[in-house]
Short mmCIF file of C-alpha atoms in Angstrom, two decimals:
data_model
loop_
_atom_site.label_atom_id
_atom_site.label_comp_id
_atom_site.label_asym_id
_atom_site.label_seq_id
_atom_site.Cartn_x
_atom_site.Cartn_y
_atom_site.Cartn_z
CA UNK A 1 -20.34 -0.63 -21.96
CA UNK A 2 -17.70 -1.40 -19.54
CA UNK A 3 -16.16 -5.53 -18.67
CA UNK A 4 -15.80 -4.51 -15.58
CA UNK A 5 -15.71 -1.31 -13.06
CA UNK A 6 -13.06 -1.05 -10.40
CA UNK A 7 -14.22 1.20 -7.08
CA UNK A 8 -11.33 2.64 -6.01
CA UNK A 9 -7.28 3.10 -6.48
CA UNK A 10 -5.48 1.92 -3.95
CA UNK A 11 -3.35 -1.10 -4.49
CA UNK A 12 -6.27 -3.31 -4.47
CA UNK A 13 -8.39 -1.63 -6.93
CA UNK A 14 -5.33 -0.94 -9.30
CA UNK A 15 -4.06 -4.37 -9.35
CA UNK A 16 -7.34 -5.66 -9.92
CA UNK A 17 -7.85 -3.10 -12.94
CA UNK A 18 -4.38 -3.51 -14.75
CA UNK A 19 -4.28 -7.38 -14.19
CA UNK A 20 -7.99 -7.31 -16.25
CA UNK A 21 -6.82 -4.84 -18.78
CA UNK A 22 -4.00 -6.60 -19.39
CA UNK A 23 -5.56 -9.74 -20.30
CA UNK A 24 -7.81 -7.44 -22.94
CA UNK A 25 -11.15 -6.72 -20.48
CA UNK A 26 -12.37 -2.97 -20.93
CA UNK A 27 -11.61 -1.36 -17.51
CA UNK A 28 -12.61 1.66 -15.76
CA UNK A 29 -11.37 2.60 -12.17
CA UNK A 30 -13.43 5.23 -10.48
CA UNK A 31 -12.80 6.80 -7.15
CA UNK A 32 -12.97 9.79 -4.72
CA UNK A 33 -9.22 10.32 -4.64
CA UNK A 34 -5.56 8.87 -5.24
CA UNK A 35 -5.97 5.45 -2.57
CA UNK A 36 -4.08 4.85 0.50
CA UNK A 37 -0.96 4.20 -1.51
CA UNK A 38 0.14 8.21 -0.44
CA UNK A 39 0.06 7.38 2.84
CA UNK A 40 1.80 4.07 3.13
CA UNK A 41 5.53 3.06 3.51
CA UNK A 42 5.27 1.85 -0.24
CA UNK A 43 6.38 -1.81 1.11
CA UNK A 44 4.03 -5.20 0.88
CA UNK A 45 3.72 -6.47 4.47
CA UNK A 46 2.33 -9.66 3.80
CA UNK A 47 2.84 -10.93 7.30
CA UNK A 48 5.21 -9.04 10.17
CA UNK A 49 3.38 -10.17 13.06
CA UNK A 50 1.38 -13.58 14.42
CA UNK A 51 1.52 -12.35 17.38
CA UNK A 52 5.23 -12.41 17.51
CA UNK A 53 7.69 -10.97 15.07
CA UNK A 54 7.30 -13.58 11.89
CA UNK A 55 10.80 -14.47 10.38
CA UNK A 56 9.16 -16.44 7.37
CA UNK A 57 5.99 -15.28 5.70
CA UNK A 58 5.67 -18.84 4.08
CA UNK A 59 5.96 -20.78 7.26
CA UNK A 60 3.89 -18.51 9.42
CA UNK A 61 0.87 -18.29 7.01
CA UNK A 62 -0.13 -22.22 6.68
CA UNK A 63 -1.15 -22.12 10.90
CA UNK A 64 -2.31 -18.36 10.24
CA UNK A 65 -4.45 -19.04 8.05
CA UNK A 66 -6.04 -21.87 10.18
CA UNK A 67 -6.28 -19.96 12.87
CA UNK A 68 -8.04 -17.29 11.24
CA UNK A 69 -10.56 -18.49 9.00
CA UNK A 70 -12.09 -15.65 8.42
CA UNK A 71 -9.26 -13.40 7.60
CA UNK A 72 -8.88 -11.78 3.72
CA UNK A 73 -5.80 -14.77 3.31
CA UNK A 74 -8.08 -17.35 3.76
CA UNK A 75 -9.74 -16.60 0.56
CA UNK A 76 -7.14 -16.44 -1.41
CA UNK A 77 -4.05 -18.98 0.18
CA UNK A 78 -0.98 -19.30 0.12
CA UNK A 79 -0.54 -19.88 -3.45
CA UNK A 80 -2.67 -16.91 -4.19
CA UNK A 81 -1.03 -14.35 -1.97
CA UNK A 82 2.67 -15.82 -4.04
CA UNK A 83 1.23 -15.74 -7.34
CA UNK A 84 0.30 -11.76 -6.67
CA UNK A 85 3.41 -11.22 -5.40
CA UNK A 86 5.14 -12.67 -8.53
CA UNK A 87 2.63 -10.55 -10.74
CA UNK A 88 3.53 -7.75 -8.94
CA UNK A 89 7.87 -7.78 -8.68
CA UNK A 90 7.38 -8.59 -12.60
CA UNK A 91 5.98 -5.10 -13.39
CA UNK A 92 7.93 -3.16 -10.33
CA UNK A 93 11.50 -2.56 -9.15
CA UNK A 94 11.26 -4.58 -6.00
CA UNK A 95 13.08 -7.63 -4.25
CA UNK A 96 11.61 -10.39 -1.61
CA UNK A 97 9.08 -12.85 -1.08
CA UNK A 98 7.31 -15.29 0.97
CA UNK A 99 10.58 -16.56 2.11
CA UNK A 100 11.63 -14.54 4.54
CA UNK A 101 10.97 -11.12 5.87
CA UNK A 102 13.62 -8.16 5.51
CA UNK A 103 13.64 -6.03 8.50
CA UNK A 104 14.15 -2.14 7.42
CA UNK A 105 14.75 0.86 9.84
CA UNK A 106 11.42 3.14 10.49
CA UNK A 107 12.20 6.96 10.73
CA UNK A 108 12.95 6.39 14.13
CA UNK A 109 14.92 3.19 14.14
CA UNK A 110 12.36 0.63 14.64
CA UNK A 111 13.09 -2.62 12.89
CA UNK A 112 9.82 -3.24 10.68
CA UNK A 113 9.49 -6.66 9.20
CA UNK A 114 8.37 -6.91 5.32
CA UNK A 115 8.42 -9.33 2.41
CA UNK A 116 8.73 -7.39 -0.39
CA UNK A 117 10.50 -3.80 -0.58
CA UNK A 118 11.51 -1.79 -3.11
CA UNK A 119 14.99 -2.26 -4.26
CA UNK A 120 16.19 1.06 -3.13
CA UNK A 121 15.38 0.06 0.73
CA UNK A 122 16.85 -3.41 0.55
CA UNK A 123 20.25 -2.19 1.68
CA UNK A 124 18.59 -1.60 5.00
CA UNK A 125 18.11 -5.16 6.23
CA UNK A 126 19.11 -5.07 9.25
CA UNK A 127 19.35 -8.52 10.01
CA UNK A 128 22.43 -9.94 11.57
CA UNK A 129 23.09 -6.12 12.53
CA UNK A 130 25.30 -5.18 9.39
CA UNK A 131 27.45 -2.10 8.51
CA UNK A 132 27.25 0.90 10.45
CA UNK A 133 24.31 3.53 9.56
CA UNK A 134 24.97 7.33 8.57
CA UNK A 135 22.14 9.16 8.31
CA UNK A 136 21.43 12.01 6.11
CA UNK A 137 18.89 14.16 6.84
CA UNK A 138 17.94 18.00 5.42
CA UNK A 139 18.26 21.11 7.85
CA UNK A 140 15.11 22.47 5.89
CA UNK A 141 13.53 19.31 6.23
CA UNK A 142 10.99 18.69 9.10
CA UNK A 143 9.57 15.29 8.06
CA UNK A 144 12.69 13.41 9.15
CA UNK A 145 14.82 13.72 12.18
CA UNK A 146 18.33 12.06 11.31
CA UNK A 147 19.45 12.00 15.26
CA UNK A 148 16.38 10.42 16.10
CA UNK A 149 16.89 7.14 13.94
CA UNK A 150 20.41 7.14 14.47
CA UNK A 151 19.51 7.20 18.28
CA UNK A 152 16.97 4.46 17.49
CA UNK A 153 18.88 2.01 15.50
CA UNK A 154 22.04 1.92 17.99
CA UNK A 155 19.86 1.65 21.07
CA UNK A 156 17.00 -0.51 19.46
CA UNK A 157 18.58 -2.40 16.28
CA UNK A 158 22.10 -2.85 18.34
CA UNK A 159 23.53 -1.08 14.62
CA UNK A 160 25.95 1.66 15.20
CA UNK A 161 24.58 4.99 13.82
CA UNK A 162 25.24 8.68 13.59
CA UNK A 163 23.46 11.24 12.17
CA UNK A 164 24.70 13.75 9.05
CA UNK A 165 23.16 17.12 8.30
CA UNK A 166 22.70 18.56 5.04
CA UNK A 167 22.60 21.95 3.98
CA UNK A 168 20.98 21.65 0.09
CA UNK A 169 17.56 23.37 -0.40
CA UNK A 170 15.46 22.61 -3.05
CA UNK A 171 14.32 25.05 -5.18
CA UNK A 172 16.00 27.34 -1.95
CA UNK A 173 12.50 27.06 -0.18
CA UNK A 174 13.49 27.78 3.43
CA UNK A 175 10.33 24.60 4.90
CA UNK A 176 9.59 21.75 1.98
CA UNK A 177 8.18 18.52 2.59
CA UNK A 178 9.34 14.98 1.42
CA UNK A 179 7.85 15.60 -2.03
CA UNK A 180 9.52 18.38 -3.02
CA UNK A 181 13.04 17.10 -1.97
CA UNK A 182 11.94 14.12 -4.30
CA UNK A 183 11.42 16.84 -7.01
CA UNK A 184 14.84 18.64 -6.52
CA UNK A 185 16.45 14.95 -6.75
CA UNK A 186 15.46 14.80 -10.09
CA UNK A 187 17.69 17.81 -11.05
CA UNK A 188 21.59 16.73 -11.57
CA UNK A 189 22.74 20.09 -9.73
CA UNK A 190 20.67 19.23 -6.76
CA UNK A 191 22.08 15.70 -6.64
CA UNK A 192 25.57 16.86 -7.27
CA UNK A 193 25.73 19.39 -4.43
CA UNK A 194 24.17 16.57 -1.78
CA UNK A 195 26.31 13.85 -3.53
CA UNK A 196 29.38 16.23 -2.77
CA UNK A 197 28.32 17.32 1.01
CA UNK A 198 27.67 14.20 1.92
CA UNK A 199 30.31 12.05 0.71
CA UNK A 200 33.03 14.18 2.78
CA UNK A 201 31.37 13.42 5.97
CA UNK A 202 30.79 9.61 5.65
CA UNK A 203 33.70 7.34 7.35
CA UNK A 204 35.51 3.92 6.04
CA UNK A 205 32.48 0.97 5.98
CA UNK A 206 29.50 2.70 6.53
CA UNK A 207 26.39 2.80 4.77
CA UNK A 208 24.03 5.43 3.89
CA UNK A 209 20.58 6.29 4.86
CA UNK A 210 18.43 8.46 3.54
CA UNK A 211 15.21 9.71 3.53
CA UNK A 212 12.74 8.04 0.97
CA UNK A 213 12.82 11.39 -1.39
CA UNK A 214 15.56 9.70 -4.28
CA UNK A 215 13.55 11.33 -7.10
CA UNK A 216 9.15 10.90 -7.85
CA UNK A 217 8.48 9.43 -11.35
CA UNK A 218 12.52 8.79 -11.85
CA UNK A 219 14.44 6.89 -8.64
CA UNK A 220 17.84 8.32 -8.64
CA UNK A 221 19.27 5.83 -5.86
CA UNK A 222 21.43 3.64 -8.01
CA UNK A 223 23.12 6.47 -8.79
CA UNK A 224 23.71 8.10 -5.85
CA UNK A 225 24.78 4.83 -4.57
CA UNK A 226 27.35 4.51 -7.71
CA UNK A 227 28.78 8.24 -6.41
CA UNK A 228 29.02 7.19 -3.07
CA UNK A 229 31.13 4.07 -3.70
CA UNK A 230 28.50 2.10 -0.76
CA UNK A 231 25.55 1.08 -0.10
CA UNK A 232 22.69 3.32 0.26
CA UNK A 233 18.73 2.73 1.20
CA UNK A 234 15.70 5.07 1.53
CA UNK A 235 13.93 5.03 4.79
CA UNK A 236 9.98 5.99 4.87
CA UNK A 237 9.31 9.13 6.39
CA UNK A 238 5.45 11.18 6.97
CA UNK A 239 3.62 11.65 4.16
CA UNK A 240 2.73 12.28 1.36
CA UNK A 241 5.01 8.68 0.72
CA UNK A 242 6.93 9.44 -2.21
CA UNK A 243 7.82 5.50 -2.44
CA UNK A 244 3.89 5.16 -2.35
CA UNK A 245 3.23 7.62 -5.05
CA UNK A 246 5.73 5.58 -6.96
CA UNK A 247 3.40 2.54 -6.72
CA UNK A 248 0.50 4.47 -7.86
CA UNK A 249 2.10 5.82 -10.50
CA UNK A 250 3.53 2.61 -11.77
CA UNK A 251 -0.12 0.94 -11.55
CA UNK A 252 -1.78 4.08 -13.23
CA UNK A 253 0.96 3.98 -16.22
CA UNK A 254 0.39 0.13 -16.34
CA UNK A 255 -3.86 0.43 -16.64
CA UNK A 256 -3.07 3.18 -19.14
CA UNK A 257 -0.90 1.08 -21.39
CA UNK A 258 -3.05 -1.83 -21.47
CA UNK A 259 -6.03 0.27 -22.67
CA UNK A 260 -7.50 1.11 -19.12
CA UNK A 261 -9.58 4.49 -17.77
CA UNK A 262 -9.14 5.77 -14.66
CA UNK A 263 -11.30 8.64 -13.26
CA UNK A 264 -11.14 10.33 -10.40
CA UNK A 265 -13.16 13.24 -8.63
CA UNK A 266 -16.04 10.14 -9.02
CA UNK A 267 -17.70 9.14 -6.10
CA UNK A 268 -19.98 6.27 -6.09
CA UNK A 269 -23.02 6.71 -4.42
CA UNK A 270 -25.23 3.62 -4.98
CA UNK A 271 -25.50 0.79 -6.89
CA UNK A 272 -28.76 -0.35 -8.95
CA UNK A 273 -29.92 -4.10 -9.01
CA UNK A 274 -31.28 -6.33 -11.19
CA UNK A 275 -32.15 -9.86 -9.19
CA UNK A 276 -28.91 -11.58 -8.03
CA UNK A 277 -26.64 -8.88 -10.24
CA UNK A 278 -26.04 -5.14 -9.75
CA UNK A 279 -26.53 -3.41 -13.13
CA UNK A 280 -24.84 -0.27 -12.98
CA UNK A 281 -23.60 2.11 -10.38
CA UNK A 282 -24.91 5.71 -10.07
CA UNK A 283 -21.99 8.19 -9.32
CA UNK A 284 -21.46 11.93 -8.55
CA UNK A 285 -19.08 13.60 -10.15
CA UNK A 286 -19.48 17.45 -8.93
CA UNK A 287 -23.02 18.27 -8.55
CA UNK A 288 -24.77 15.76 -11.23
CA UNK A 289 -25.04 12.44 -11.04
CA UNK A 290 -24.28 9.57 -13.63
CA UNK A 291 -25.48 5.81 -14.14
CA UNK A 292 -22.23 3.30 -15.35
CA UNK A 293 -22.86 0.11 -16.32
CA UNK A 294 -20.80 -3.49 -16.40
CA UNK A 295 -21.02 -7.03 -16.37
CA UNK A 296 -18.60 -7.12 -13.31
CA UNK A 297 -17.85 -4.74 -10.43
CA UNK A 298 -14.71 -4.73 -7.96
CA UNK A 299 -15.54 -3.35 -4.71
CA UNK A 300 -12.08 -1.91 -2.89
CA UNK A 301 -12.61 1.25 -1.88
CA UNK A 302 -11.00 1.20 1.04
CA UNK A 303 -12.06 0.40 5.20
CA UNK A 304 -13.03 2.90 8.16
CA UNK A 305 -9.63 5.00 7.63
CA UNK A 306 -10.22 5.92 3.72
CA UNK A 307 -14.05 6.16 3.95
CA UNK A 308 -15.12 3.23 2.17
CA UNK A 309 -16.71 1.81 5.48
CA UNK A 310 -18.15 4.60 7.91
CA UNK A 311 -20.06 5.32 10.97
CA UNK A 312 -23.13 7.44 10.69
CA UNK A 313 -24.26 10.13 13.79
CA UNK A 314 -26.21 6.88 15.29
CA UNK A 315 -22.96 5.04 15.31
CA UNK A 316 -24.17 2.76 12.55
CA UNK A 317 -21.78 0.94 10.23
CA UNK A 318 -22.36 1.09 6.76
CA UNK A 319 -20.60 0.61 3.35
CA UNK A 320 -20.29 3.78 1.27
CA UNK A 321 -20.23 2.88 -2.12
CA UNK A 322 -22.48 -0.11 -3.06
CA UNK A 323 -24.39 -0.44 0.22
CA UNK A 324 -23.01 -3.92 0.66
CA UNK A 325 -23.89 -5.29 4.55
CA UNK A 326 -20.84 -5.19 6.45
CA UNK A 327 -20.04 -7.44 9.30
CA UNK A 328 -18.37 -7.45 13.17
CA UNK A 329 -19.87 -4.36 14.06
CA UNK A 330 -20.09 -4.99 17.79
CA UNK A 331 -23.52 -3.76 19.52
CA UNK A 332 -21.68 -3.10 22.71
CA UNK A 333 -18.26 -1.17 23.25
CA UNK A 334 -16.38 -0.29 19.90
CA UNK A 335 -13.46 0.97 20.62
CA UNK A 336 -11.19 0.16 23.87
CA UNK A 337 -9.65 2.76 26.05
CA UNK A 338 -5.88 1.65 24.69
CA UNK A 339 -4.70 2.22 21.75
CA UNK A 340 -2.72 -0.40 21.34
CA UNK A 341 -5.62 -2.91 22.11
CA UNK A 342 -7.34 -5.05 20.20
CA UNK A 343 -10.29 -2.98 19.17
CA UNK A 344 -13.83 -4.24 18.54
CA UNK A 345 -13.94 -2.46 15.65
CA UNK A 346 -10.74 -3.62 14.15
CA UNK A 347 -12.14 -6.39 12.03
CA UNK A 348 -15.08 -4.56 10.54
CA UNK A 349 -15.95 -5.04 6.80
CA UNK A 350 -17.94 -6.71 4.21
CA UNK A 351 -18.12 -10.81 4.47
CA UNK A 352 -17.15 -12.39 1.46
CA UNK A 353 -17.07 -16.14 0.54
CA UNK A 354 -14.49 -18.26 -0.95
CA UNK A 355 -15.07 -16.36 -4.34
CA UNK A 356 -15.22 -13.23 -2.75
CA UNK A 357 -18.61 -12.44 -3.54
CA UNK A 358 -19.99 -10.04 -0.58
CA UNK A 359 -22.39 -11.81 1.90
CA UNK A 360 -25.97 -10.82 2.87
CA UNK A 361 -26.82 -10.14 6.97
CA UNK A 362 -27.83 -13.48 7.13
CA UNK A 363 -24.74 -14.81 5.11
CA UNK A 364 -26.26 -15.63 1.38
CA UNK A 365 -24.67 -14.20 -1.27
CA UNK A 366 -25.56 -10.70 -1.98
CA UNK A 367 -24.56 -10.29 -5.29
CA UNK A 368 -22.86 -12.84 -8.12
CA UNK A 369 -21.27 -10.09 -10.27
CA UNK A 370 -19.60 -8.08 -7.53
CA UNK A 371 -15.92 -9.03 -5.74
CA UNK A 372 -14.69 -7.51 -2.71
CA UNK A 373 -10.35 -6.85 -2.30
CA UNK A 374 -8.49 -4.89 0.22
CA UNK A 375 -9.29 -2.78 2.96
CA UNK A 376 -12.71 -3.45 2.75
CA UNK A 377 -13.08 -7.20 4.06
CA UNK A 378 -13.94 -7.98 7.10
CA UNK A 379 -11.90 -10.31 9.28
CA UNK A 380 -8.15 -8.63 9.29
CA UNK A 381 -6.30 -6.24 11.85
CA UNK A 382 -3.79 -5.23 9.21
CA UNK A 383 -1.52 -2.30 11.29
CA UNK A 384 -1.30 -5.46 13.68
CA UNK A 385 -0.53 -8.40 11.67
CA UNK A 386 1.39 -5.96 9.24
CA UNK A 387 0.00 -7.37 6.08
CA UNK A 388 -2.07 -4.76 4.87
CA UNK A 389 -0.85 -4.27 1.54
CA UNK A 390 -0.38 -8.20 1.35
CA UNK A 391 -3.59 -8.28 1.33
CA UNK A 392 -4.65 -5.88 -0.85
CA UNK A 393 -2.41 -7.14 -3.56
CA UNK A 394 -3.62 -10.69 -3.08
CA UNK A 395 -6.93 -9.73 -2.71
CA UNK A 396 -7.13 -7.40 -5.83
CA UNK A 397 -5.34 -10.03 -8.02
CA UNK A 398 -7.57 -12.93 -7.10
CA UNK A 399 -10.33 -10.75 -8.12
CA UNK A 400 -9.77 -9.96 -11.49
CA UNK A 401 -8.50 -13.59 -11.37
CA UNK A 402 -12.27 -15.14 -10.47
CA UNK A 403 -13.78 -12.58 -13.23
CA UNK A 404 -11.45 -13.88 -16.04
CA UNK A 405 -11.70 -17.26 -14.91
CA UNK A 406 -8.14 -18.15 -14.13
CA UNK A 407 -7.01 -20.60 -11.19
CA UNK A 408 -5.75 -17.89 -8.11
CA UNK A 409 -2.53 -19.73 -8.66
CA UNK A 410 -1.50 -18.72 -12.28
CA UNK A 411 0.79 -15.74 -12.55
CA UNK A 412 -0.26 -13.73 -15.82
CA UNK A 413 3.38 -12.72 -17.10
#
């Protein structure tokens, strides 16, 4: 018998799953796949944008939050969203926090605001302009284009930029993606021979830029920064997001350690009740079907984009998993003509209330052993607001929170 069962492994999900094994509940994660983390910058936007660009996170979210009371933050406040932050920089190598947003270069020399980075992109503020940019790219590499956000961050960022080229192959495969550069960083001849090329190319006071493939399961960025003699930051590039598989990896390691399962190739198909409680959940994994049971079950398997929410051929909106009702489905239009508009769609997801306990269609509580976290909820327009990962980290941290009983505001060292 399981304390509790965790529906999917994104950030959410695993946050929720190692904070509750870590304070001794039996956990088991279950889901479809490896979660959005993959596909994601490996940052935690808590809040970039309200409309306009946010400087603080802190000051911004108070009149946020009041002006959105039905957004994911609202659940959890201020002090929640802090405390998961806190949790989370205690277990990971990264730097930030509510105070103020960093603003790191995109692949193409965007400025992207973000609270908390990883410590190997923090040299990539580019607030106040800074040191000039050289960035390395790969000639075999055609994932990132180093002309391109060199181009971007003189014309955009006003930060003087150039590009530099780099011959190394790894493993001498002719095309390779960001992963296996991030593989072939991991080997000291690999690093030596881009350490070497590089470094007689670079000019007096600049910085170095590089694409976010320092090394998988071992970052090698402090020391390539050490044989530089400067600074040096990774900047995202198309996935898979090695940064992001980072995350997942540290999570997964984390659940392990504190006596956690996670399973995947399981995909939950339905959930069976017992009056206000669901009982167990019956899942498919390959072609038979199993019933799990638990006293507690975390919904976060994801929104429209990972599956977790989905439209069927009569344009229905339906959870995936549990079968929870989900809310702001319009009845009209769904999706406007531009892209960049606010959608009708865009807040779709399950209702929750201030325990995050999924609502019913006509707003009762529709079960008192389930919580909802991340992508899932209703109410949020995360690639917007930027604060997509914010949210799943508070969100999945205030959950196992309410199902060991702790105030949203304690930090579990």
């Amino acid at each position: 018998m399981n304390d509790v069962i965790v529906v999917g492994a994104g950030v959410a999900g695993l946050t929720a799953a190692v904070r509750l094994a870590e304070s001794g509940a039996r956990v088991l994660v279950l889901a479809k796949g490896v979660g959005a983390t993959h596909l994601s910058a490996g940052t935690i936007d808590v809040l970039g944008y309200a409309p306009e660009r946010v400087a603080s996170p802190r000051e911004a979210l108070g009149p946020f939050i009041a002006g959105h009371p039905e957004h994911p933050y609202a659940r959890v406040g201020v002090e929640g969203i802090e405390a998961a932050l806190g949790w989370f920089t205690a277990r990971l190598p990264y730097v930030g926090s509510l105070d103020e947003n960093l603003l790191l270069p995109t692949a193409v020399g965007v400025p992207r605001p973000s609270a908390v980075v990883p410590e190997t992109m923090a040299a990539g503020d580019l607030r106040g302009g800074g040191d000039p940019v050289a960035v390395v790219g790969f000639r075999a590499s055609k994932d990132f284009h180093p002309a391109l956000m060199a181009d971007g961050l003189t014309r955009l960022a006003g930060v003087p930029a150039r590009a530099l080229v780099c011959s190394a192959l790894p493993e001498d495969r002719v095309d390779a993606n960001g992963l296996a550069f991030a593989r072939a960083f991991e080997d000291a001849a690999f690093r030596e021979r881009v350490v070497t090329e590089v470094a007689g190319q670079l000019r007096a006071g600049e910085r170095v830029a590089f694409p976010a493939v320092l090394g998988v399961t071992r970052p090698v960025w402090a020391e390539v920064a050490e044989r530089l003699g400067r600074p040096v930051f990774e900047v995202p590039t198309l996935p898979p997001s090695v940064p992001g598989m980072r995350v997942f990896g540290a999570l997964r390691d984390a659940l392990r350690r504190a006596g956690g399962r996670l399973r995947l190739n399981n995909v939950v198909v339905g959930a069976e009740r017992s009056g206000a409680r669901v009982s167990a959940l019956r899942v498919r994994v390959g072609l038979r079907e199993e019933t799990l049971r638990a006293d507690w079950f975390v919904l976060a398997s994801g929104g429209v984009a990972s599956g977790g929410i989905a439209l069927d051929s009569r344009w229905r909106v339906h959870e995936t998993a549990l079968g929870v009702p989900v809310h702001g489905a319009p009845d009209g239009e769904r999706f406007s003509p531009d892209y960049f508009a606010s959608h009708p769609m865009s807040t779709v997801g399950v209702a929750v209330d201030g325990e995050l306990r999924p609502l019913g269609d006509g707003g009762e509580r529709w079960a008192d052993n389930v919580l909802v976290a991340g992508a899932t909820l209703a109410g949020a327009v995360p690639w917007k607001e930027k604060s997509g990962d914010g949210i799943s980290l508070a969100t999945g941290f205030a959950a196992a929170g309410l199902v060991l009983g702790k105030p949203t505001k304690e930090v579990v060292a």
